[in-house]
Short mmCIF file of C-alpha atoms in Angstrom, two decimals:
data_model
loop_
_atom_site.label_atom_id
_atom_site.label_comp_id
_atom_site.label_asym_id
_atom_site.label_seq_id
_atom_site.Cartn_x
_atom_site.Cartn_y
_atom_site.Cartn_z
CA MET X 1 -9.02 6.04 -32.04
CA ILE X 2 -5.66 8.26 -29.78
CA SER X 3 -3.34 6.82 -31.73
CA ASP X 4 -4.52 7.46 -35.26
CA LYS X 5 -2.76 10.89 -34.28
CA VAL X 6 0.37 7.99 -34.52
CA LYS X 7 -0.29 6.28 -37.37
CA LYS X 8 -3.38 7.19 -39.76
CA GLY X 9 -2.67 9.47 -43.03
CA PRO X 10 0.31 11.03 -45.02
CA SER X 11 1.53 13.08 -42.52
CA LYS X 12 2.17 10.27 -39.87
CA VAL X 13 4.96 8.30 -42.68
CA PRO X 14 7.80 9.26 -40.05
CA HIS X 15 6.12 7.67 -37.63
CA ARG X 16 4.64 4.41 -39.19
CA SER X 17 8.07 4.31 -40.34
CA LEU X 18 9.82 4.25 -36.80
CA PHE X 19 6.91 1.18 -36.29
CA LYS X 20 8.01 -0.75 -38.71
CA ALA X 21 11.82 -0.47 -37.65
CA MET X 22 10.10 -2.28 -35.01
CA GLY X 23 9.18 -5.12 -37.34
CA TYR X 24 5.36 -3.44 -36.78
CA THR X 25 2.90 -4.17 -39.96
CA ASP X 26 0.40 -2.31 -41.26
CA GLU X 27 -2.93 -4.98 -39.73
CA GLU X 28 -0.98 -4.74 -36.04
CA LEU X 29 -0.81 -0.70 -36.57
CA ASN X 30 -4.21 -0.86 -37.63
CA ARG X 31 -5.60 -2.16 -34.25
CA PRO X 32 -5.88 0.06 -31.25
CA LEU X 33 -2.90 0.04 -29.34
CA VAL X 34 -2.38 -0.94 -26.13
CA GLY X 35 0.39 -0.04 -23.60
CA ILE X 36 1.44 -2.75 -21.41
CA VAL X 37 3.14 -1.01 -18.16
CA SER X 38 5.60 -3.29 -16.96
CA ALA X 39 7.53 -3.05 -14.26
CA LYS X 40 8.99 -6.15 -14.03
CA SER X 41 12.98 -6.29 -12.67
CA GLU X 42 15.36 -8.69 -10.88
CA ILE X 43 15.74 -7.01 -7.91
CA VAL X 44 12.29 -6.74 -6.65
CA PRO X 45 10.12 -10.75 -5.52
CA GLY X 46 7.42 -9.27 -6.39
CA HIS X 47 8.51 -7.91 -9.66
CA PHE X 48 10.46 -11.71 -11.01
CA HIS X 49 8.04 -12.88 -12.69
CA LEU X 50 6.42 -9.94 -14.36
CA ASP X 51 7.54 -10.95 -17.47
CA LYS X 52 5.71 -13.81 -17.73
CA ILE X 53 2.94 -11.88 -16.43
CA THR X 54 3.48 -9.45 -19.32
CA GLU X 55 3.13 -12.08 -22.11
CA ALA X 56 -0.12 -13.26 -20.33
CA VAL X 57 -0.81 -9.88 -20.70
CA LYS X 58 -0.30 -9.14 -24.09
CA ARG X 59 -1.89 -12.45 -25.61
CA GLY X 60 -4.98 -11.83 -23.98
CA VAL X 61 -5.21 -8.86 -26.53
CA LEU X 62 -3.91 -9.87 -29.29
CA LEU X 63 -6.91 -12.31 -28.49
CA ALA X 64 -9.14 -10.17 -28.63
CA GLY X 65 -7.58 -7.60 -31.76
CA GLY X 66 -5.09 -5.30 -30.37
CA THR X 67 -1.85 -4.54 -30.47
CA PRO X 68 0.08 -4.53 -27.23
CA ILE X 69 2.89 -2.16 -26.22
CA GLU X 70 4.97 -3.15 -23.99
CA ILE X 71 6.83 -0.27 -21.55
CA PRO X 72 8.67 0.09 -18.59
CA THR X 73 8.59 1.23 -15.74
CA ILE X 74 10.09 1.49 -12.04
CA GLY X 75 10.15 0.12 -8.49
CA VAL X 76 11.60 -0.10 -5.17
CA CYS X 77 11.77 -3.46 -3.05
CA ASP X 78 11.38 -2.37 0.37
CA GLY X 79 12.56 -5.21 1.88
CA ILE X 80 15.82 -4.71 0.87
CA ALA X 81 15.30 -0.66 1.77
CA MET X 82 14.59 -1.66 4.92
CA GLY X 83 15.98 -0.06 7.41
CA HIS X 84 18.87 2.28 5.81
CA GLU X 85 18.95 5.04 3.46
CA GLY X 86 17.74 3.16 0.83
CA MET X 87 14.04 3.17 2.08
CA LYS X 88 14.63 7.22 1.39
CA TYR X 89 13.86 6.52 -1.89
CA SER X 90 10.48 4.07 -1.49
CA LEU X 91 7.99 6.69 -1.51
CA VAL X 92 9.40 9.05 -3.36
CA THR X 93 9.41 6.69 -6.51
CA ARG X 94 5.13 6.66 -6.20
CA GLU X 95 5.19 10.27 -8.10
CA LEU X 96 8.44 8.89 -10.18
CA ILE X 97 5.67 5.97 -11.21
CA ALA X 98 2.57 8.39 -12.12
CA ASP X 99 5.04 10.78 -14.20
CA SER X 100 6.37 8.60 -16.45
CA ILE X 101 2.83 6.31 -17.15
CA GLU X 102 2.05 9.82 -17.95
CA CYS X 103 4.31 10.67 -20.21
CA MET X 104 4.59 7.46 -22.28
CA ALA X 105 1.29 7.09 -22.69
CA VAL X 106 0.40 10.04 -23.38
CA ALA X 107 3.59 10.78 -25.86
CA HIS X 108 3.26 7.76 -27.83
CA ALA X 109 -1.05 7.80 -27.98
CA PHE X 110 -1.66 4.60 -26.37
CA ASP X 111 -5.37 3.75 -26.55
CA GLY X 112 -5.89 1.76 -23.44
CA LEU X 113 -3.23 0.71 -20.58
CA VAL X 114 -2.79 -2.52 -18.74
CA LEU X 115 -0.40 -1.71 -15.39
CA VAL X 116 1.39 -4.59 -15.13
CA PRO X 117 3.16 -4.04 -11.14
CA ASN X 118 3.01 -5.49 -7.75
CA CYS X 119 3.68 -4.27 -4.80
CA ASP X 120 4.03 -1.06 -2.38
CA LYS X 121 4.09 1.93 -4.32
CA ILE X 122 3.76 0.31 -8.18
CA VAL X 123 0.84 -0.28 -8.16
CA PRO X 124 -0.64 3.28 -5.81
CA GLY X 125 1.99 5.12 -8.85
CA MET X 126 0.68 3.00 -11.74
CA ILE X 127 -2.59 3.47 -11.02
CA MET X 128 -2.40 6.77 -10.43
CA GLY X 129 -0.44 8.08 -13.98
CA ALA X 130 -3.78 6.38 -15.02
CA ALA X 131 -6.29 8.50 -13.32
CA ARG X 132 -3.95 11.08 -14.86
CA ILE X 133 -4.38 10.73 -18.31
CA ASN X 134 -8.27 8.57 -17.88
CA LEU X 135 -7.49 6.18 -20.74
CA PRO X 136 -9.70 3.03 -20.58
CA THR X 137 -7.14 0.94 -17.72
CA ILE X 138 -7.13 -2.47 -16.46
CA VAL X 139 -4.83 -3.24 -13.25
CA MET X 140 -3.03 -6.81 -13.63
CA SER X 141 -0.43 -7.18 -10.53
CA GLY X 142 1.54 -10.70 -10.20
CA GLY X 143 -0.31 -11.59 -7.18
CA PRO X 144 0.51 -12.78 -3.27
CA MET X 145 3.78 -15.55 -2.46
CA LEU X 146 3.19 -18.29 -1.13
CA ALA X 147 3.75 -18.65 2.39
CA GLY X 148 6.78 -19.59 3.67
CA ASN X 149 7.31 -22.48 6.42
CA VAL X 150 9.41 -22.80 9.94
CA LYS X 151 9.68 -25.37 11.80
CA GLY X 152 5.42 -26.42 11.06
CA LYS X 153 5.06 -22.49 11.17
CA LYS X 154 3.93 -20.27 7.82
CA THR X 155 5.88 -17.74 7.88
CA SER X 156 6.37 -14.31 6.13
CA LEU X 157 8.80 -11.58 5.30
CA SER X 158 7.68 -10.08 8.84
CA THR X 159 8.97 -13.35 10.73
CA THR X 160 12.12 -13.15 9.43
CA PHE X 161 12.75 -9.24 10.26
CA GLU X 162 11.10 -10.42 14.05
CA ALA X 163 13.56 -12.79 14.44
CA VAL X 164 16.07 -10.86 14.47
CA GLY X 165 14.81 -9.02 17.09
CA ALA X 166 14.49 -12.41 19.18
CA TYR X 167 18.31 -13.79 17.86
CA THR X 168 19.49 -10.04 19.87
CA ALA X 169 16.83 -11.61 22.42
CA GLY X 170 18.46 -15.16 22.87
CA LYS X 171 15.30 -15.87 22.47
CA ILE X 172 16.61 -18.33 19.22
CA THR X 173 19.95 -19.07 18.35
CA GLU X 174 22.11 -18.61 15.64
CA GLU X 175 21.07 -21.29 13.34
CA GLU X 176 17.49 -20.57 14.07
CA LEU X 177 18.27 -17.38 12.16
CA LEU X 178 19.66 -19.44 9.33
CA GLU X 179 15.89 -20.97 8.90
CA TYR X 180 14.11 -18.62 8.92
CA GLU X 181 16.91 -16.71 6.26
CA ASN X 182 15.97 -19.74 3.98
CA HIS X 183 12.15 -20.41 4.35
CA ALA X 184 10.38 -17.99 4.84
CA CYS X 185 10.00 -16.39 1.50
CA PRO X 186 10.11 -19.67 -0.70
CA GLY X 187 8.99 -17.40 -3.66
CA CYS X 188 8.47 -15.67 -6.70
CA GLY X 189 5.26 -12.76 -5.49
CA SER X 190 4.21 -9.98 -2.87
CA CYS X 191 4.99 -10.36 0.39
CA SER X 192 2.53 -13.49 1.90
CA GLY X 193 0.63 -11.83 5.01
CA MET X 194 -1.88 -8.56 4.83
CA PHE X 195 1.72 -6.02 3.76
CA THR X 196 1.08 -3.14 1.98
CA ALA X 197 1.52 -4.62 -1.40
CA ASN X 198 -1.36 -7.37 -1.17
CA SER X 199 -3.00 -4.51 0.66
CA MET X 200 -3.48 -2.03 -2.77
CA ASN X 201 -3.85 -5.53 -4.62
CA CYS X 202 -7.30 -6.62 -2.73
CA VAL X 203 -7.74 -2.20 -3.53
CA MET X 204 -7.43 -2.58 -6.63
CA GLU X 205 -10.16 -5.11 -7.10
CA VAL X 206 -12.75 -3.19 -4.71
CA LEU X 207 -12.59 -0.46 -6.94
CA GLY X 208 -13.38 -2.03 -9.31
CA ILE X 209 -10.08 -1.13 -11.82
CA ALA X 210 -8.61 -5.15 -11.82
CA LEU X 211 -11.20 -8.25 -12.46
CA PRO X 212 -12.38 -10.49 -10.01
CA GLY X 213 -9.67 -13.03 -8.46
CA HIS X 214 -7.08 -10.35 -9.14
CA GLY X 215 -6.14 -9.75 -5.13
CA SER X 216 -5.79 -13.01 -4.03
CA ILE X 217 -4.45 -14.99 -6.18
CA PRO X 218 -1.34 -17.05 -5.64
CA ALA X 219 1.84 -15.51 -8.22
CA VAL X 220 2.32 -19.78 -8.92
CA TYR X 221 -0.82 -20.18 -9.85
CA ALA X 222 -1.50 -21.41 -13.25
CA GLU X 223 -5.20 -19.25 -12.54
CA ARG X 224 -3.42 -16.27 -12.53
CA TYR X 225 -1.85 -16.39 -15.86
CA ARG X 226 -4.93 -17.18 -17.06
CA LEU X 227 -6.13 -14.27 -15.05
CA ALA X 228 -4.12 -11.73 -17.05
CA LYS X 229 -5.16 -13.82 -20.77
CA GLN X 230 -8.69 -12.44 -19.32
CA SER X 231 -7.25 -8.72 -17.75
CA GLY X 232 -5.49 -7.82 -21.83
CA MET X 233 -9.01 -9.52 -23.17
CA ALA X 234 -10.68 -7.26 -21.59
CA ILE X 235 -9.40 -3.76 -21.86
CA MET X 236 -10.11 -4.18 -25.21
CA LYS X 237 -13.82 -4.61 -24.75
CA LEU X 238 -13.42 -1.54 -22.39
CA ILE X 239 -11.80 0.57 -25.41
CA GLU X 240 -14.72 -0.48 -27.44
CA LYS X 241 -16.87 0.25 -25.32
CA ASN X 242 -15.16 3.94 -23.74
CA ILE X 243 -14.87 3.11 -20.45
CA LYS X 244 -12.03 5.77 -19.54
CA CYS X 245 -10.53 4.87 -15.54
CA ARG X 246 -12.68 7.78 -13.68
CA ASP X 247 -15.40 6.61 -15.17
CA ILE X 248 -15.17 3.37 -12.29
CA LEU X 249 -12.37 5.58 -10.05
CA THR X 250 -15.85 7.62 -8.45
CA LYS X 251 -16.29 8.62 -4.93
CA GLU X 252 -18.41 5.58 -4.02
CA ALA X 253 -15.51 3.65 -5.51
CA PHE X 254 -13.19 4.71 -2.67
CA GLU X 255 -15.85 4.39 -0.28
CA ASN X 256 -16.61 0.67 -1.15
CA ALA X 257 -12.43 0.80 -0.86
CA LEU X 258 -12.23 2.27 2.62
CA LYS X 259 -15.27 0.01 3.96
CA VAL X 260 -13.58 -3.30 2.62
CA ASP X 261 -10.31 -2.12 3.82
CA MET X 262 -12.34 -1.98 7.62
CA ALA X 263 -13.21 -5.94 6.30
CA LEU X 264 -9.71 -7.16 5.47
CA GLY X 265 -7.44 -5.48 7.76
CA CYS X 266 -5.10 -3.22 5.64
CA SER X 267 -1.97 -2.15 5.91
CA THR X 268 -2.27 1.48 7.65
CA ASN X 269 -0.10 2.51 3.68
CA THR X 270 -3.47 2.50 2.01
CA MET X 271 -4.88 5.62 4.31
CA LEU X 272 -1.90 7.16 1.99
CA HIS X 273 -2.30 5.72 -1.51
CA LEU X 274 -5.90 5.87 -1.36
CA PRO X 275 -5.87 9.97 -1.30
CA ALA X 276 -3.31 10.07 -4.07
CA ILE X 277 -5.21 7.80 -5.76
CA ALA X 278 -8.55 9.60 -5.30
CA HIS X 279 -6.77 13.13 -5.88
CA GLU X 280 -5.94 12.31 -9.52
CA ALA X 281 -9.63 10.61 -10.41
CA GLY X 282 -10.46 14.13 -9.34
CA VAL X 283 -12.16 13.16 -6.51
CA THR X 284 -11.01 13.70 -2.77
CA ILE X 285 -11.13 11.28 0.36
CA ASN X 286 -10.68 12.25 4.02
CA ILE X 287 -8.68 9.70 6.49
CA GLU X 288 -10.74 10.63 9.17
CA ASP X 289 -14.04 8.85 6.87
CA ALA X 290 -11.99 5.56 7.70
CA ASN X 291 -13.22 6.08 11.80
CA LYS X 292 -16.92 5.90 10.44
CA PHE X 293 -16.40 3.57 8.16
CA SER X 294 -14.92 1.81 10.88
CA GLU X 295 -17.56 2.23 13.24
CA ILE X 296 -20.83 0.97 10.54
CA VAL X 297 -17.68 -2.22 9.16
CA PRO X 298 -16.64 -4.86 11.46
CA ASN X 299 -13.16 -6.54 10.84
CA LEU X 300 -13.53 -9.75 9.58
CA CYS X 301 -10.40 -11.36 8.68
CA ARG X 302 -7.14 -11.37 10.63
CA LEU X 303 -3.98 -12.02 7.97
CA ALA X 304 -0.59 -11.51 8.87
CA PRO X 305 0.94 -10.41 10.90
CA ALA X 306 -2.82 -9.60 12.44
CA GLY X 307 -3.29 -13.12 12.67
CA PRO X 308 -1.79 -16.57 11.77
CA HIS X 309 -3.34 -16.63 8.64
CA TYR X 310 -2.08 -15.92 5.02
CA MET X 311 -3.09 -14.50 1.20
CA GLU X 312 -3.57 -17.63 -0.05
CA GLU X 313 -6.28 -19.05 2.33
CA LEU X 314 -8.25 -15.66 1.77
CA TYR X 315 -7.43 -17.09 -1.74
CA PHE X 316 -9.24 -20.47 -0.66
CA ALA X 317 -12.14 -19.44 1.37
CA GLY X 318 -13.68 -17.21 -1.98
CA GLY X 319 -11.14 -13.80 -1.56
CA VAL X 320 -11.91 -10.78 -2.09
CA GLY X 321 -15.23 -11.58 -3.69
CA ALA X 322 -16.23 -13.40 -0.51
CA VAL X 323 -15.15 -10.63 1.49
CA MET X 324 -17.02 -8.56 -0.36
CA LYS X 325 -20.13 -10.30 -0.80
CA GLU X 326 -20.34 -10.72 3.74
CA LEU X 327 -20.02 -6.74 3.48
CA THR X 328 -23.32 -6.89 1.41
CA LYS X 329 -25.28 -8.96 3.70
CA LYS X 330 -25.73 -6.20 5.86
CA ASN X 331 -25.56 -3.09 2.26
CA LEU X 332 -22.39 -1.97 3.54
CA LEU X 333 -21.42 -1.72 -0.03
CA ASN X 334 -22.64 0.00 -3.10
CA THR X 335 -22.69 -2.69 -5.74
CA SER X 336 -24.56 -0.90 -8.17
CA LEU X 337 -21.25 0.68 -9.62
CA LEU X 338 -19.75 0.17 -12.80
CA THR X 339 -15.88 -2.43 -13.05
CA VAL X 340 -13.26 -3.56 -15.83
CA THR X 341 -15.81 -6.85 -16.38
CA CYS X 342 -18.45 -3.96 -18.05
CA LYS X 343 -20.01 -5.31 -14.94
CA LYS X 344 -21.51 -3.98 -12.00
CA ILE X 345 -20.35 -5.23 -9.02
CA GLU X 346 -23.38 -7.64 -8.30
CA ASP X 347 -22.74 -8.93 -10.92
CA ASN X 348 -19.02 -10.13 -10.33
CA LEU X 349 -20.94 -11.26 -6.83
CA LYS X 350 -23.15 -13.60 -8.25
CA GLY X 351 -22.49 -16.65 -7.31
CA VAL X 352 -19.48 -15.66 -5.12
CA ILE X 353 -19.70 -17.38 -1.59
CA ASN X 354 -17.48 -17.60 1.35
CA LYS X 355 -16.64 -20.79 1.74
CA ASN X 356 -14.53 -21.15 4.93
CA PRO X 357 -15.54 -18.81 7.49
CA GLU X 358 -12.54 -19.34 9.39
CA ILE X 359 -10.30 -17.36 6.88
CA ILE X 360 -13.48 -14.94 6.62
CA ARG X 361 -15.46 -14.55 9.71
CA PRO X 362 -19.31 -14.03 9.08
CA ILE X 363 -20.60 -10.69 8.91
CA ASP X 364 -22.34 -12.18 12.49
CA ASN X 365 -18.99 -13.54 14.03
CA PRO X 366 -16.61 -10.81 13.67
CA TYR X 367 -13.22 -10.52 15.26
CA SER X 368 -14.41 -7.42 16.31
CA PRO X 369 -17.51 -4.92 15.58
CA THR X 370 -15.09 -2.57 14.33
CA GLY X 371 -13.07 -1.88 11.29
CA GLY X 372 -9.06 -2.97 11.42
CA LEU X 373 -7.77 0.62 10.88
CA ALA X 374 -8.14 3.71 12.78
CA VAL X 375 -6.82 7.63 12.83
CA LEU X 376 -6.25 9.35 16.22
CA LYS X 377 -6.41 12.66 16.60
CA GLY X 378 -5.67 15.42 19.77
CA ASN X 379 -3.05 17.61 21.03
CA LEU X 380 0.24 15.17 18.51
CA ALA X 381 -1.59 15.51 15.81
CA THR X 382 -4.03 17.81 14.75
CA GLU X 383 -3.94 16.83 11.40
CA GLY X 384 -4.45 12.65 12.57
CA CYS X 385 -2.17 9.59 12.79
CA VAL X 386 -3.09 6.32 11.98
CA VAL X 387 -3.09 2.35 13.29
CA LYS X 388 -3.63 -0.81 12.67
CA ARG X 389 -6.31 -1.78 15.24
CA SER X 390 -6.94 -5.66 14.25
CA ALA X 391 -2.54 -6.11 15.55
CA VAL X 392 -2.55 -3.84 18.41
CA ALA X 393 -2.95 -6.55 21.84
CA LYS X 394 -5.99 -5.61 23.41
CA GLU X 395 -3.79 -4.30 26.53
CA MET X 396 -2.60 -1.62 24.24
CA LEU X 397 -5.40 0.00 22.76
CA LYS X 398 -5.76 2.08 26.25
CA HIS X 399 -1.90 3.38 27.20
CA SER X 400 -0.08 6.12 28.90
CA GLY X 401 3.28 5.74 28.85
CA PRO X 402 6.69 7.58 29.44
CA ALA X 403 8.35 9.40 25.75
CA ARG X 404 11.32 7.51 24.56
CA VAL X 405 12.53 10.12 21.84
CA TYR X 406 15.33 9.62 18.88
CA ASN X 407 15.00 12.28 16.04
CA SER X 408 15.93 9.27 13.53
CA GLU X 409 15.17 5.81 12.66
CA GLU X 410 18.51 4.70 13.34
CA GLU X 411 18.96 6.40 16.90
CA ALA X 412 15.34 4.47 18.20
CA ASN X 413 16.17 1.26 16.61
CA ASP X 414 20.48 1.28 18.30
CA ALA X 415 18.67 2.25 22.21
CA ILE X 416 16.24 -1.17 21.42
CA LEU X 417 18.56 -3.62 20.26
CA SER X 418 20.88 -2.10 23.04
CA GLY X 419 18.18 -3.28 25.55
CA GLN X 420 17.52 0.67 26.83
CA ILE X 421 13.28 0.30 26.14
CA LYS X 422 11.31 -0.60 29.08
CA ASP X 423 8.01 -2.31 29.38
CA GLY X 424 5.35 0.72 29.47
CA ASP X 425 7.48 3.02 27.34
CA ILE X 426 6.63 4.99 24.10
CA VAL X 427 9.00 5.55 21.60
CA VAL X 428 9.03 8.37 19.70
CA ILE X 429 10.59 8.30 16.06
CA ARG X 430 10.25 11.83 14.50
CA TYR X 431 11.91 13.49 11.95
CA GLU X 432 11.05 10.74 9.55
CA GLY X 433 8.38 12.33 7.65
CA PRO X 434 7.39 12.82 4.10
CA LYS X 435 9.51 17.00 4.07
CA GLY X 436 11.98 15.95 6.53
CA GLY X 437 13.04 11.93 6.25
CA PRO X 438 12.22 13.51 3.33
CA GLY X 439 10.74 10.25 2.19
CA MET X 440 8.88 8.51 5.08
CA ARG X 441 10.59 5.59 5.90
CA GLU X 442 8.71 2.67 6.58
CA MET X 443 9.90 1.48 9.97
CA LEU X 444 9.74 -2.30 9.48
CA THR X 445 12.58 -2.91 11.03
CA PRO X 446 12.57 -0.70 14.78
CA THR X 447 8.85 -2.46 15.64
CA ALA X 448 10.10 -5.83 14.04
CA ASN X 449 13.04 -6.11 16.46
CA LEU X 450 10.23 -5.04 19.61
CA ALA X 451 7.73 -7.71 18.47
CA GLY X 452 10.53 -10.02 18.45
CA MET X 453 12.40 -8.67 21.77
CA GLY X 454 8.60 -9.99 23.10
CA LEU X 455 7.83 -5.99 24.11
CA ASP X 456 5.14 -5.45 21.47
CA LYS X 457 2.34 -6.07 23.76
CA THR X 458 3.63 -3.40 26.43
CA VAL X 459 5.17 -0.55 24.70
CA ALA X 460 4.12 1.61 21.52
CA LEU X 461 6.10 3.49 19.19
CA ILE X 462 4.67 7.01 17.71
CA THR X 463 6.54 8.07 14.15
CA ASP X 464 5.76 11.01 12.01
CA GLY X 465 7.04 7.68 10.11
CA ARG X 466 5.00 5.10 8.35
CA PHE X 467 5.22 1.43 8.62
CA SER X 468 5.35 -1.84 6.82
CA GLY X 469 1.85 -3.33 6.52
CA ALA X 470 4.64 -5.96 8.36
CA THR X 471 4.27 -4.13 11.30
CA ARG X 472 2.38 -5.63 14.04
CA GLY X 473 1.45 -3.46 17.69
CA ALA X 474 0.86 -0.59 19.09
CA CYS X 475 2.95 1.34 16.21
CA ILE X 476 1.08 4.84 15.14
CA GLY X 477 2.09 6.60 12.42
CA HIS X 478 1.92 9.53 9.40
CA VAL X 479 1.56 11.93 12.57
CA CYS X 480 0.36 14.99 10.89
CA PRO X 481 1.63 17.37 11.54
CA GLU X 482 5.44 16.34 11.17
CA ALA X 483 8.18 17.48 13.09
CA ALA X 484 10.18 19.00 10.53
CA MET X 485 6.48 21.44 9.79
CA GLY X 486 6.88 22.38 13.46
CA GLY X 487 4.34 19.32 14.90
CA LEU X 488 3.97 18.83 18.13
CA ILE X 489 5.69 15.93 17.72
CA SER X 490 8.81 17.98 16.85
CA LEU X 491 8.76 19.70 20.99
CA VAL X 492 8.45 16.09 22.54
CA GLU X 493 10.77 15.94 25.29
CA GLU X 494 12.20 12.72 27.86
CA GLY X 495 9.33 11.19 29.28
CA ASP X 496 6.69 13.41 28.84
CA ILE X 497 3.47 11.26 29.84
CA ILE X 498 1.89 10.27 26.41
CA ASP X 499 -2.18 9.27 26.72
CA ILE X 500 -2.50 7.12 23.54
CA ASP X 501 -6.91 5.58 23.16
CA ILE X 502 -7.28 4.34 19.74
CA ASN X 503 -11.13 2.82 20.90
CA ALA X 504 -11.32 6.35 21.43
CA TYR X 505 -9.27 7.75 18.50
CA LYS X 506 -7.20 10.13 20.46
CA ILE X 507 -3.49 10.74 20.92
CA GLU X 508 -2.37 13.70 23.87
CA LEU X 509 0.26 15.32 24.77
CA ARG X 510 0.34 15.78 28.65
CA VAL X 511 2.27 18.98 28.53
CA ASP X 512 0.29 21.89 29.44
CA GLU X 513 0.53 24.77 26.95
CA LYS X 514 2.72 27.33 29.01
CA THR X 515 5.84 24.98 28.84
CA LEU X 516 4.77 23.74 24.63
CA GLU X 517 4.84 27.35 24.42
CA GLU X 518 8.24 27.50 26.21
CA ARG X 519 9.34 24.87 24.12
CA ARG X 520 7.94 26.65 20.71
CA LYS X 521 10.30 29.27 21.56
CA LYS X 522 13.46 27.54 21.30
CA TRP X 523 12.67 25.24 18.09
CA VAL X 524 14.92 25.37 15.47
CA CYS X 525 14.01 23.40 12.50
CA PRO X 526 16.82 20.54 11.85
CA GLU X 527 18.81 21.25 8.54
CA PRO X 528 17.92 19.38 6.25
CA ASN X 529 18.84 15.72 5.69
CA VAL X 530 19.14 15.78 1.86
CA LYS X 531 20.16 18.58 -0.01
CA ASN X 532 20.54 17.45 -3.51
CA GLY X 533 19.26 15.46 -5.77
CA TYR X 534 15.34 14.16 -6.33
CA LEU X 535 14.83 13.63 -2.44
CA ALA X 536 15.98 17.26 -2.37
CA ARG X 537 13.37 18.36 -4.85
CA TYR X 538 10.61 15.85 -3.10
CA ALA X 539 10.85 17.29 -0.03
CA LYS X 540 10.03 21.03 -1.52
CA LEU X 541 7.03 19.76 -3.93
CA VAL X 542 5.86 16.79 -1.32
CA SER X 543 2.48 17.35 1.23
CA SER X 544 1.76 16.42 4.43
CA ALA X 545 0.29 13.16 4.82
CA SER X 546 -3.46 14.00 6.00
CA LYS X 547 -3.49 14.97 1.95
CA GLY X 548 -1.80 11.05 1.08
CA ALA X 549 1.55 13.27 0.19
CA ILE X 550 1.03 13.75 -2.70
CA PHE X 551 2.96 16.55 -4.68
CA LYS X 552 1.26 19.72 -4.12
CA ASP X 553 -0.44 21.66 -6.69
#
């Protein structure tokens, strides 16, 4: 066992004495040591209950003959960080989390890991660190929040942001706004739509690094705690059989993940996190693969914000497994791959059925024949940009309009709320990329205000920043190269015409090359927004969003 290096032989008397200072017995030290990495905190609704999930995992490990050892990691609540400088600290924590997993697991010689995250950057950050050190690993998240209810309609966090826009436009009263505040988010769990957290938790199940059911069982259901115990037992089998993280995280597994991503209509942030996880696993995936798979994989689900359904409905319909089962009907998935059950995907899918074809469309009756995400390219984004196609109104799939240019999220949001944005406009928000932000902030506040004001079907938004999975509308993010790197988005001027054709995967700035060259000669990169601390270091180290915003090698 790996842990023998800290507990076996006469030379390890000092090490064992420290274990015994914490109350560990010889019997416990003779068993495999399993690191249970908990992101429990009292600032993230998705993590508020992770102490209970962690305890259930620990029971499972004990039942299967291991010694669980709980260790912590950090996590930012994107909703609370949204719309101010705090959002600069969201994506950047992914690398800190990955580094902390590496440091803690190697320093203490764990034999295996159970990762207990739930939300946005925490899920990919944890699995990135685990893939880097390649131990037997299983992910066991806290599960999705139940949908809220306002005026008899299901709600989520995104509806609260949109309610602010509706209130600003005079469409709802202050009393109605308070109803959203009090009832949209009813309890613990990751936000109830197919936002980034739930997208990543579903992806973990598809990758095979989490047990079946992981992606959709609600946070407050007893089944989630039973799954946690089963995850604790499963890690012991992985250790026994020496099945490591990278044995599961193969190129074929990532291709499966991209395909199910298309069927589910996941967050655009998966186009940041999947390449980053793959990189740590020694696998290369290209974001343009998304278009290749989008052409052959139909969109089967329209979960909020793309449609009226929520994670609890996906759960009752059969969960991620039922979506995968539909795709197998046309041989769209590689089902021969190994998973943390120690079985193949095809074995895990035996007996799985689609229980509700209204929630999970049958493969022969999809919402659309193409997938939920699209990567656009053109002179404005030579390295690509990303849009959640399934959440775009049909009339906005092809759009041309004048640019309204802003050098920060705050500038753009002020313009939106003050009524300066009109039908047909294309809002351009730049210098918000990984380097320029720094930190590549999510833009849920401006996009939700546009939607709440009724402009999501007439106005597009383009940014080198990114979007929350809760964003809907013609919102195109991850524009690469970003403005701070001299990308063409830095040269866009007020009134320039931009052409968007999502189904053709194209985005073009309609300005001639001679004019652009004159603008290039005058362009000067602005002074960095942040000059010290972790954000300044991050800006120096981070790569393009097209590569997953990973640190440069």
